[in-house]
Short mmCIF file of C-alpha atoms in Angstrom, two decimals:
data_model
loop_
_atom_site.label_atom_id
_atom_site.label_comp_id
_atom_site.label_asym_id
_atom_site.label_seq_id
_atom_site.Cartn_x
_atom_site.Cartn_y
_atom_site.Cartn_z
CA UNK A 1 -11.79 14.97 17.30
CA UNK A 2 -9.49 15.69 15.14
CA UNK A 3 -10.20 19.04 12.56
CA UNK A 4 -10.56 17.17 9.83
CA UNK A 5 -13.03 14.35 10.91
CA UNK A 6 -14.87 18.23 12.66
CA UNK A 7 -15.28 19.34 9.34
CA UNK A 8 -16.68 16.29 7.46
CA UNK A 9 -18.74 15.87 10.64
CA UNK A 10 -20.16 19.81 9.78
CA UNK A 11 -20.89 18.87 6.30
CA UNK A 12 -22.57 15.69 7.24
CA UNK A 13 -26.36 17.76 5.65
CA UNK A 14 -24.53 18.29 2.39
CA UNK A 15 -22.94 15.52 1.96
CA UNK A 16 -26.41 13.67 2.33
CA UNK A 17 -27.62 16.69 0.05
CA UNK A 18 -25.15 15.82 -2.79
CA UNK A 19 -25.38 11.95 -2.59
CA UNK A 20 -29.05 12.61 -2.57
CA UNK A 21 -29.10 14.91 -5.35
CA UNK A 22 -26.59 12.01 -7.07
CA UNK A 23 -29.15 8.84 -6.52
CA UNK A 24 -31.36 10.56 -7.70
CA UNK A 25 -30.32 11.31 -10.95
CA UNK A 26 -28.22 8.20 -12.28
CA UNK A 27 -26.57 8.24 -15.85
CA UNK A 28 -24.99 5.14 -17.42
CA UNK A 29 -21.40 4.68 -18.54
CA UNK A 30 -20.29 7.39 -20.88
CA UNK A 31 -23.70 9.08 -20.69
CA UNK A 32 -22.81 10.60 -17.12
CA UNK A 33 -23.55 14.64 -18.24
CA UNK A 34 -25.92 16.00 -16.29
CA UNK A 35 -23.30 14.01 -13.05
CA UNK A 36 -20.74 15.65 -14.65
CA UNK A 37 -22.09 19.69 -15.17
CA UNK A 38 -23.15 18.93 -11.01
CA UNK A 39 -20.11 17.82 -9.99
CA UNK A 40 -18.96 21.10 -11.90
CA UNK A 41 -21.05 23.62 -9.94
CA UNK A 42 -20.47 22.54 -6.02
CA UNK A 43 -16.36 22.77 -7.26
CA UNK A 44 -17.45 26.57 -8.44
CA UNK A 45 -19.00 27.45 -5.81
CA UNK A 46 -16.00 26.75 -3.65
CA UNK A 47 -13.18 27.87 -5.89
CA UNK A 48 -11.70 24.71 -6.91
CA UNK A 49 -9.78 24.68 -10.48
CA UNK A 50 -11.04 21.32 -12.79
CA UNK A 51 -10.91 20.70 -16.42
CA UNK A 52 -13.65 18.57 -17.55
CA UNK A 53 -13.31 16.54 -21.32
CA UNK A 54 -11.20 13.95 -19.84
CA UNK A 55 -12.29 10.32 -21.30
CA UNK A 56 -15.47 12.60 -22.61
CA UNK A 57 -17.15 12.96 -19.16
CA UNK A 58 -14.72 13.22 -16.92
CA UNK A 59 -13.05 15.28 -14.76
CA UNK A 60 -9.82 16.28 -12.98
CA UNK A 61 -9.63 18.94 -10.38
CA UNK A 62 -7.17 20.16 -7.97
CA UNK A 63 -6.84 21.73 -4.91
CA UNK A 64 -3.42 23.70 -5.72
CA UNK A 65 -1.56 24.53 -1.88
CA UNK A 66 0.55 27.52 -1.15
CA UNK A 67 3.46 25.59 -1.36
CA UNK A 68 5.73 23.19 -3.64
CA UNK A 69 5.39 19.74 -2.33
CA UNK A 70 4.31 16.42 -3.87
CA UNK A 71 0.85 15.60 -5.17
CA UNK A 72 -2.65 12.88 -4.28
CA UNK A 73 -4.55 12.03 -6.22
CA UNK A 74 -8.55 11.07 -5.42
CA UNK A 75 -9.94 8.79 -7.39
CA UNK A 76 -14.68 8.27 -7.77
CA UNK A 77 -16.22 6.80 -9.91
CA UNK A 78 -19.39 8.16 -11.95
CA UNK A 79 -21.37 5.60 -13.28
CA UNK A 80 -24.46 4.10 -12.01
CA UNK A 81 -25.63 0.66 -13.76
CA UNK A 82 -29.01 -0.79 -15.43
CA UNK A 83 -31.08 -1.69 -12.86
CA UNK A 84 -34.56 -1.16 -11.76
CA UNK A 85 -34.45 0.98 -8.33
CA UNK A 86 -36.85 -1.15 -5.61
CA UNK A 87 -35.01 0.07 -2.31
CA UNK A 88 -38.23 2.67 -1.57
CA UNK A 89 -36.43 6.01 -0.37
CA UNK A 90 -38.03 9.09 -1.40
CA UNK A 91 -34.97 10.36 -3.33
CA UNK A 92 -35.05 7.35 -5.28
CA UNK A 93 -33.71 7.59 -9.26
CA UNK A 94 -35.69 9.02 -11.29
CA UNK A 95 -34.47 7.69 -14.84
CA UNK A 96 -36.40 4.55 -14.82
CA UNK A 97 -34.33 1.65 -15.52
CA UNK A 98 -30.67 3.22 -13.89
CA UNK A 99 -29.75 3.10 -10.75
CA UNK A 100 -26.66 3.93 -8.77
CA UNK A 101 -26.15 0.25 -7.78
CA UNK A 102 -22.80 0.61 -6.72
CA UNK A 103 -22.48 3.53 -4.84
CA UNK A 104 -20.42 5.60 -7.25
CA UNK A 105 -22.99 8.29 -5.81
CA UNK A 106 -21.14 8.36 -2.83
CA UNK A 107 -17.63 8.12 -4.08
CA UNK A 108 -17.95 11.18 -5.68
CA UNK A 109 -19.80 12.33 -2.32
CA UNK A 110 -16.93 11.58 -1.02
CA UNK A 111 -14.13 13.24 -2.81
CA UNK A 112 -16.86 16.42 -2.83
CA UNK A 113 -16.08 15.90 0.21
CA UNK A 114 -12.46 15.65 0.27
CA UNK A 115 -12.05 18.05 -1.35
CA UNK A 116 -13.67 21.28 0.32
CA UNK A 117 -12.06 20.06 3.14
CA UNK A 118 -8.65 20.68 1.40
CA UNK A 119 -9.70 23.16 -0.33
CA UNK A 120 -10.18 25.50 3.60
CA UNK A 121 -6.70 23.93 4.65
CA UNK A 122 -4.91 24.77 1.05
CA UNK A 123 -2.47 26.78 3.04
CA UNK A 124 -1.51 24.64 4.84
CA UNK A 125 -0.66 22.60 2.21
CA UNK A 126 3.28 21.18 1.02
CA UNK A 127 1.82 20.05 -2.64
CA UNK A 128 -1.29 19.38 -4.23
CA UNK A 129 -4.69 17.39 -4.31
CA UNK A 130 -5.84 15.60 -7.20
CA UNK A 131 -9.51 14.18 -7.90
CA UNK A 132 -10.03 12.29 -10.98
CA UNK A 133 -13.83 11.90 -11.17
CA UNK A 134 -14.30 8.85 -13.25
CA UNK A 135 -16.70 7.85 -16.04
CA UNK A 136 -17.26 4.45 -16.80
CA UNK A 137 -15.96 1.72 -14.41
CA UNK A 138 -18.64 -0.42 -14.86
CA UNK A 139 -18.43 -0.84 -18.45
CA UNK A 140 -15.75 0.15 -20.58
CA UNK A 141 -12.60 0.86 -18.23
CA UNK A 142 -12.73 4.79 -18.04
CA UNK A 143 -8.91 4.77 -15.44
CA UNK A 144 -7.07 3.49 -18.71
CA UNK A 145 -8.54 6.83 -20.63
CA UNK A 146 -7.89 9.23 -17.89
CA UNK A 147 -4.25 8.14 -17.64
CA UNK A 148 -4.21 7.84 -21.25
CA UNK A 149 -5.69 11.01 -21.22
CA UNK A 150 -2.78 12.81 -18.66
CA UNK A 151 -4.85 13.00 -15.71
CA UNK A 152 -0.84 11.83 -13.29
CA UNK A 153 0.33 14.99 -14.51
CA UNK A 154 0.36 18.79 -14.72
CA UNK A 155 1.35 17.88 -12.03
CA UNK A 156 3.47 14.29 -11.07
CA UNK A 157 0.74 12.86 -9.48
CA UNK A 158 2.75 10.01 -6.79
CA UNK A 159 -0.15 8.37 -5.05
CA UNK A 160 -3.23 7.60 -5.03
CA UNK A 161 -6.51 6.54 -3.03
CA UNK A 162 -8.89 4.82 -4.19
CA UNK A 163 -12.55 3.25 -2.00
CA UNK A 164 -15.75 1.54 -2.53
CA UNK A 165 -18.62 0.97 -0.05
CA UNK A 166 -19.00 -2.01 1.22
CA UNK A 167 -22.51 -3.47 2.76
CA UNK A 168 -20.10 -6.21 4.78
CA UNK A 169 -19.10 -3.32 6.99
CA UNK A 170 -21.44 -1.13 9.58
CA UNK A 171 -20.85 2.66 8.71
CA UNK A 172 -18.16 3.51 10.90
CA UNK A 173 -16.06 1.09 9.96
CA UNK A 174 -13.64 -0.31 7.50
CA UNK A 175 -11.61 -2.68 5.76
CA UNK A 176 -8.46 -2.45 3.84
CA UNK A 177 -6.20 -5.08 2.80
CA UNK A 178 -1.48 -4.79 1.43
CA UNK A 179 -0.90 -6.82 -1.43
CA UNK A 180 -3.98 -8.32 -4.42
CA UNK A 181 -7.17 -6.38 -3.31
CA UNK A 182 -8.64 -7.00 -6.13
CA UNK A 183 -8.45 -9.36 -9.36
CA UNK A 184 -7.92 -10.00 -13.08
CA UNK A 185 -10.48 -11.42 -15.49
CA UNK A 186 -10.56 -12.50 -19.00
CA UNK A 187 -13.69 -13.03 -20.44
CA UNK A 188 -13.90 -15.80 -22.60
CA UNK A 189 -16.52 -17.33 -25.56
CA UNK A 190 -15.75 -20.83 -26.23
CA UNK A 191 -17.60 -22.45 -29.68
CA UNK A 192 -17.84 -26.17 -30.10
CA UNK A 193 -19.07 -26.82 -33.84
CA UNK A 194 -19.19 -30.84 -35.24
CA UNK A 195 -21.66 -32.24 -37.90
CA UNK A 196 -24.92 -32.08 -38.03
CA UNK A 197 -27.14 -35.40 -38.82
CA UNK A 198 -30.66 -36.16 -37.56
CA UNK A 199 -31.39 -37.38 -34.16
CA UNK A 200 -32.67 -41.04 -35.68
CA UNK A 201 -28.65 -42.00 -36.72
CA UNK A 202 -26.78 -39.84 -34.02
CA UNK A 203 -23.85 -41.57 -36.06
CA UNK A 204 -23.63 -40.38 -39.23
CA UNK A 205 -23.11 -36.52 -37.22
CA UNK A 206 -20.44 -35.09 -34.73
CA UNK A 207 -22.64 -34.45 -31.19
CA UNK A 208 -21.36 -30.61 -30.83
CA UNK A 209 -23.43 -30.96 -27.76
CA UNK A 210 -22.68 -33.99 -26.79
CA UNK A 211 -18.90 -32.23 -26.69
CA UNK A 212 -20.09 -28.81 -25.45
CA UNK A 213 -21.17 -31.05 -22.14
CA UNK A 214 -17.43 -32.11 -21.41
CA UNK A 215 -15.91 -29.52 -22.30
CA UNK A 216 -18.49 -27.97 -19.66
CA UNK A 217 -18.42 -30.60 -17.07
CA UNK A 218 -14.00 -30.57 -17.84
CA UNK A 219 -13.75 -26.51 -16.83
CA UNK A 220 -15.18 -27.56 -13.54
CA UNK A 221 -12.64 -28.77 -12.69
CA UNK A 222 -9.64 -26.06 -14.27
CA UNK A 223 -9.29 -24.30 -10.86
CA UNK A 224 -9.79 -27.25 -8.36
CA UNK A 225 -7.36 -29.45 -10.89
CA UNK A 226 -4.82 -27.58 -11.69
CA UNK A 227 -4.12 -24.74 -8.61
CA UNK A 228 -2.97 -24.65 -5.15
CA UNK A 229 -5.71 -25.07 -3.09
CA UNK A 230 -4.74 -20.59 -2.20
CA UNK A 231 -4.61 -20.04 -4.92
CA UNK A 232 -7.76 -17.52 -5.45
CA UNK A 233 -8.98 -17.82 -8.81
CA UNK A 234 -12.48 -19.18 -10.45
CA UNK A 235 -14.04 -20.30 -13.63
CA UNK A 236 -17.77 -19.27 -14.73
CA UNK A 237 -19.68 -20.28 -17.61
CA UNK A 238 -22.80 -18.38 -16.85
CA UNK A 239 -24.32 -18.78 -20.79
CA UNK A 240 -24.62 -21.77 -23.23
CA UNK A 241 -26.48 -22.26 -26.42
CA UNK A 242 -26.83 -24.76 -28.85
CA UNK A 243 -29.19 -26.41 -31.36
CA UNK A 244 -32.75 -25.62 -33.61
CA UNK A 245 -34.67 -28.95 -32.93
CA UNK A 246 -34.48 -31.58 -30.12
CA UNK A 247 -34.30 -33.84 -32.75
CA UNK A 248 -31.50 -32.93 -34.64
CA UNK A 249 -27.82 -32.95 -33.39
CA UNK A 250 -26.55 -29.92 -32.81
CA UNK A 251 -23.79 -29.08 -35.16
CA UNK A 252 -22.76 -25.85 -32.73
CA UNK A 253 -23.18 -25.33 -29.20
CA UNK A 254 -21.36 -21.44 -27.54
CA UNK A 255 -20.59 -20.95 -24.26
CA UNK A 256 -19.79 -17.67 -23.08
CA UNK A 257 -17.60 -17.11 -19.23
CA UNK A 258 -15.25 -15.42 -17.35
CA UNK A 259 -11.82 -16.16 -15.66
CA UNK A 260 -10.72 -14.02 -12.40
CA UNK A 261 -7.39 -14.25 -10.67
CA UNK A 262 -5.62 -12.25 -8.45
CA UNK A 263 -1.33 -13.46 -9.78
CA UNK A 264 -0.64 -12.16 -13.01
CA UNK A 265 1.40 -16.24 -13.73
CA UNK A 266 -2.00 -17.73 -12.57
CA UNK A 267 -4.29 -15.09 -14.97
CA UNK A 268 -1.87 -16.85 -17.93
CA UNK A 269 -1.83 -20.36 -16.61
CA UNK A 270 -5.07 -20.18 -16.75
CA UNK A 271 -6.18 -19.23 -19.96
CA UNK A 272 -3.66 -21.33 -21.46
CA UNK A 273 -4.93 -24.72 -20.18
CA UNK A 274 -8.05 -23.30 -20.50
CA UNK A 275 -8.03 -23.23 -24.40
CA UNK A 276 -6.22 -26.69 -24.72
CA UNK A 277 -9.03 -28.45 -22.28
CA UNK A 278 -11.27 -26.79 -24.74
CA UNK A 279 -9.80 -28.24 -27.23
CA UNK A 280 -8.45 -31.00 -26.61
CA UNK A 281 -11.75 -32.18 -25.50
CA UNK A 282 -13.62 -31.16 -28.18
CA UNK A 283 -11.07 -33.09 -30.32
CA UNK A 284 -11.74 -36.30 -28.98
CA UNK A 285 -15.46 -36.34 -29.34
CA UNK A 286 -14.66 -35.49 -32.80
CA UNK A 287 -15.45 -32.26 -33.14
CA UNK A 288 -13.28 -28.71 -32.95
CA UNK A 289 -13.01 -25.63 -30.36
CA UNK A 290 -12.48 -22.40 -31.10
CA UNK A 291 -11.64 -19.25 -27.61
CA UNK A 292 -11.49 -16.66 -27.84
CA UNK A 293 -10.61 -14.03 -25.18
CA UNK A 294 -11.35 -10.14 -24.15
CA UNK A 295 -9.42 -9.44 -21.52
CA UNK A 296 -10.79 -6.72 -18.62
CA UNK A 297 -9.60 -5.01 -15.86
CA UNK A 298 -5.69 -6.22 -14.34
CA UNK A 299 -5.21 -6.86 -11.08
CA UNK A 300 -6.13 -4.06 -8.28
CA UNK A 301 -2.76 -4.44 -6.24
CA UNK A 302 -1.99 -2.33 -3.19
CA UNK A 303 1.09 -0.22 -1.83
CA UNK A 304 1.89 -1.87 1.55
CA UNK A 305 3.40 1.92 2.73
CA UNK A 306 0.60 3.50 0.82
CA UNK A 307 -1.82 1.50 2.62
CA UNK A 308 -0.69 1.82 6.06
CA UNK A 309 -1.00 5.89 6.03
CA UNK A 310 -4.56 4.40 4.76
CA UNK A 311 -4.72 2.28 7.94
CA UNK A 312 -3.45 4.88 10.31
CA UNK A 313 -5.28 7.61 9.63
CA UNK A 314 -8.41 5.32 9.71
CA UNK A 315 -7.15 3.71 13.33
CA UNK A 316 -6.50 7.22 14.41
CA UNK A 317 -9.88 8.98 13.51
CA UNK A 318 -12.57 5.69 13.72
CA UNK A 319 -10.07 3.61 16.40
CA UNK A 320 -8.73 0.29 15.93
CA UNK A 321 -11.43 -1.57 16.71
CA UNK A 322 -13.24 -0.36 13.72
CA UNK A 323 -10.51 -1.00 11.12
CA UNK A 324 -10.36 -4.96 9.07
CA UNK A 325 -7.66 -6.57 7.57
CA UNK A 326 -8.73 -7.79 5.40
CA UNK A 327 -7.02 -11.56 5.20
CA UNK A 328 -8.84 -12.40 0.92
CA UNK A 329 -8.85 -10.65 -2.04
CA UNK A 330 -11.89 -9.76 -4.00
CA UNK A 331 -12.66 -11.94 -7.17
CA UNK A 332 -14.44 -9.50 -8.11
CA UNK A 333 -12.71 -6.61 -10.85
CA UNK A 334 -12.32 -2.86 -10.50
CA UNK A 335 -10.42 -0.55 -12.84
CA UNK A 336 -9.03 1.30 -10.08
CA UNK A 337 -6.14 -1.21 -10.67
CA UNK A 338 -4.42 1.07 -13.60
CA UNK A 339 -4.46 3.95 -11.57
CA UNK A 340 -2.52 1.27 -8.92
CA UNK A 341 -0.66 -0.18 -12.36
CA UNK A 342 0.43 3.31 -12.24
CA UNK A 343 1.23 5.53 -9.12
CA UNK A 344 2.09 3.38 -5.56
CA UNK A 345 -2.52 3.56 -4.46
CA UNK A 346 -4.19 2.15 -1.96
CA UNK A 347 -7.98 1.07 -2.91
CA UNK A 348 -9.84 0.11 0.16
CA UNK A 349 -14.13 -0.12 2.07
CA UNK A 350 -15.51 2.55 3.64
CA UNK A 351 -18.99 1.02 5.64
CA UNK A 352 -21.81 1.81 4.42
CA UNK A 353 -24.38 -1.49 6.08
CA UNK A 354 -26.78 -0.80 9.28
CA UNK A 355 -27.69 -4.03 10.16
CA UNK A 356 -30.64 -2.83 12.91
CA UNK A 357 -31.84 -0.40 10.22
CA UNK A 358 -32.12 -3.68 7.18
CA UNK A 359 -29.57 -1.24 5.64
CA UNK A 360 -27.68 -4.66 3.99
CA UNK A 361 -28.17 -4.88 0.33
CA UNK A 362 -25.12 -6.43 -2.15
CA UNK A 363 -24.13 -3.59 -4.66
CA UNK A 364 -25.69 -4.36 -7.84
CA UNK A 365 -28.94 -5.06 -6.65
CA UNK A 366 -31.85 -3.71 -6.48
CA UNK A 367 -32.45 -2.78 -2.88
CA UNK A 368 -29.26 -1.31 -2.19
CA UNK A 369 -29.20 1.75 -0.27
CA UNK A 370 -26.16 3.20 2.28
CA UNK A 371 -25.99 4.30 5.10
CA UNK A 372 -24.95 7.90 5.32
CA UNK A 373 -23.52 7.87 7.75
CA UNK A 374 -20.28 6.70 6.32
CA UNK A 375 -19.84 10.29 3.76
CA UNK A 376 -18.27 12.34 6.70
CA UNK A 377 -16.36 9.11 7.92
CA UNK A 378 -14.92 8.42 4.04
CA UNK A 379 -14.32 12.42 3.77
CA UNK A 380 -12.46 12.47 6.56
CA UNK A 381 -10.17 9.27 6.16
CA UNK A 382 -10.11 10.32 2.06
CA UNK A 383 -8.65 14.03 3.09
CA UNK A 384 -6.57 13.63 6.22
CA UNK A 385 -5.04 10.25 3.95
CA UNK A 386 -4.43 13.01 1.53
CA UNK A 387 -2.14 14.97 3.96
CA UNK A 388 -0.37 11.93 5.77
CA UNK A 389 1.00 11.47 2.47
CA UNK A 390 1.65 14.74 1.64
CA UNK A 391 3.43 14.78 5.38
#
């Protein structure tokens, strides 16, 4: 066991206490005020310098080495979800209707654990380690705002590390991936318009409902008949609304959905193809279609050299059998992608499940919980990987 792993293991009870406090007091995106106060309390107690106000509630902390060198960034998101918790834990949410169902309580705890470890080793550091406690991952993309506020400068950050807990893996194991890690996404709205009339005289109008149905059916081929099967993407229409009464031909239907893809060229192609399919299909039925896109986060693309460091660190600390090399990207989205666009980076999965104890619910589930053994594992890997990147 390395010194860092031993230090992390000795913090197990402290890390559990920190995480449970965050878990009991979740706050929504942009409202992470108590959360930020608590983070600063811990940083003050450990003598770690920081500044507040990045993207409003964000915090940038700095473990400053005693010798010059590079700077590694470690990011942890802070916000919770609008969800009522049903996990039944004694440390459950005390904020009705709000829950840390995406593991951000663990992400903050892991980062704090790594910060405490590295602060105790600062006399050995040739360089610095910055910590980005980031708001609003779930909504407005707090990562981009923190970068715009200058978090990657003064001192200049050379690499960035991030992680997400995953119930696909048990605590004590991890997943890493080279290249495309997570998807880009584009929310979209399609409005199909026609001409309303009495249901007894459909020839007097243009049925937007029928046209929209054809558009919806056609979109099911957007991916399956336009992309190679090995090119991951998905088109989801999750909401559709139209009509005012059962005996009136509908003149307006709105559908809302999202496109997900991992390749920038595929992303642009899907937007162009969706627009053409919607407009031309509606026109074929005598109607019209307007399409609006709302781009979200870019694809998260890991840097191979940084993935090498994280993988080798995890293999050394946990054993190679506990490290999974992921073969497919995750089509979820993650605003860590902005950090990965700006600097060489690695985003990886920290196993948090315990299948024997029934801790296996996925994130964004009202019964989500985690095996707290993962906290020391995450803190050790992030701290050790940062040391390796500093050389």
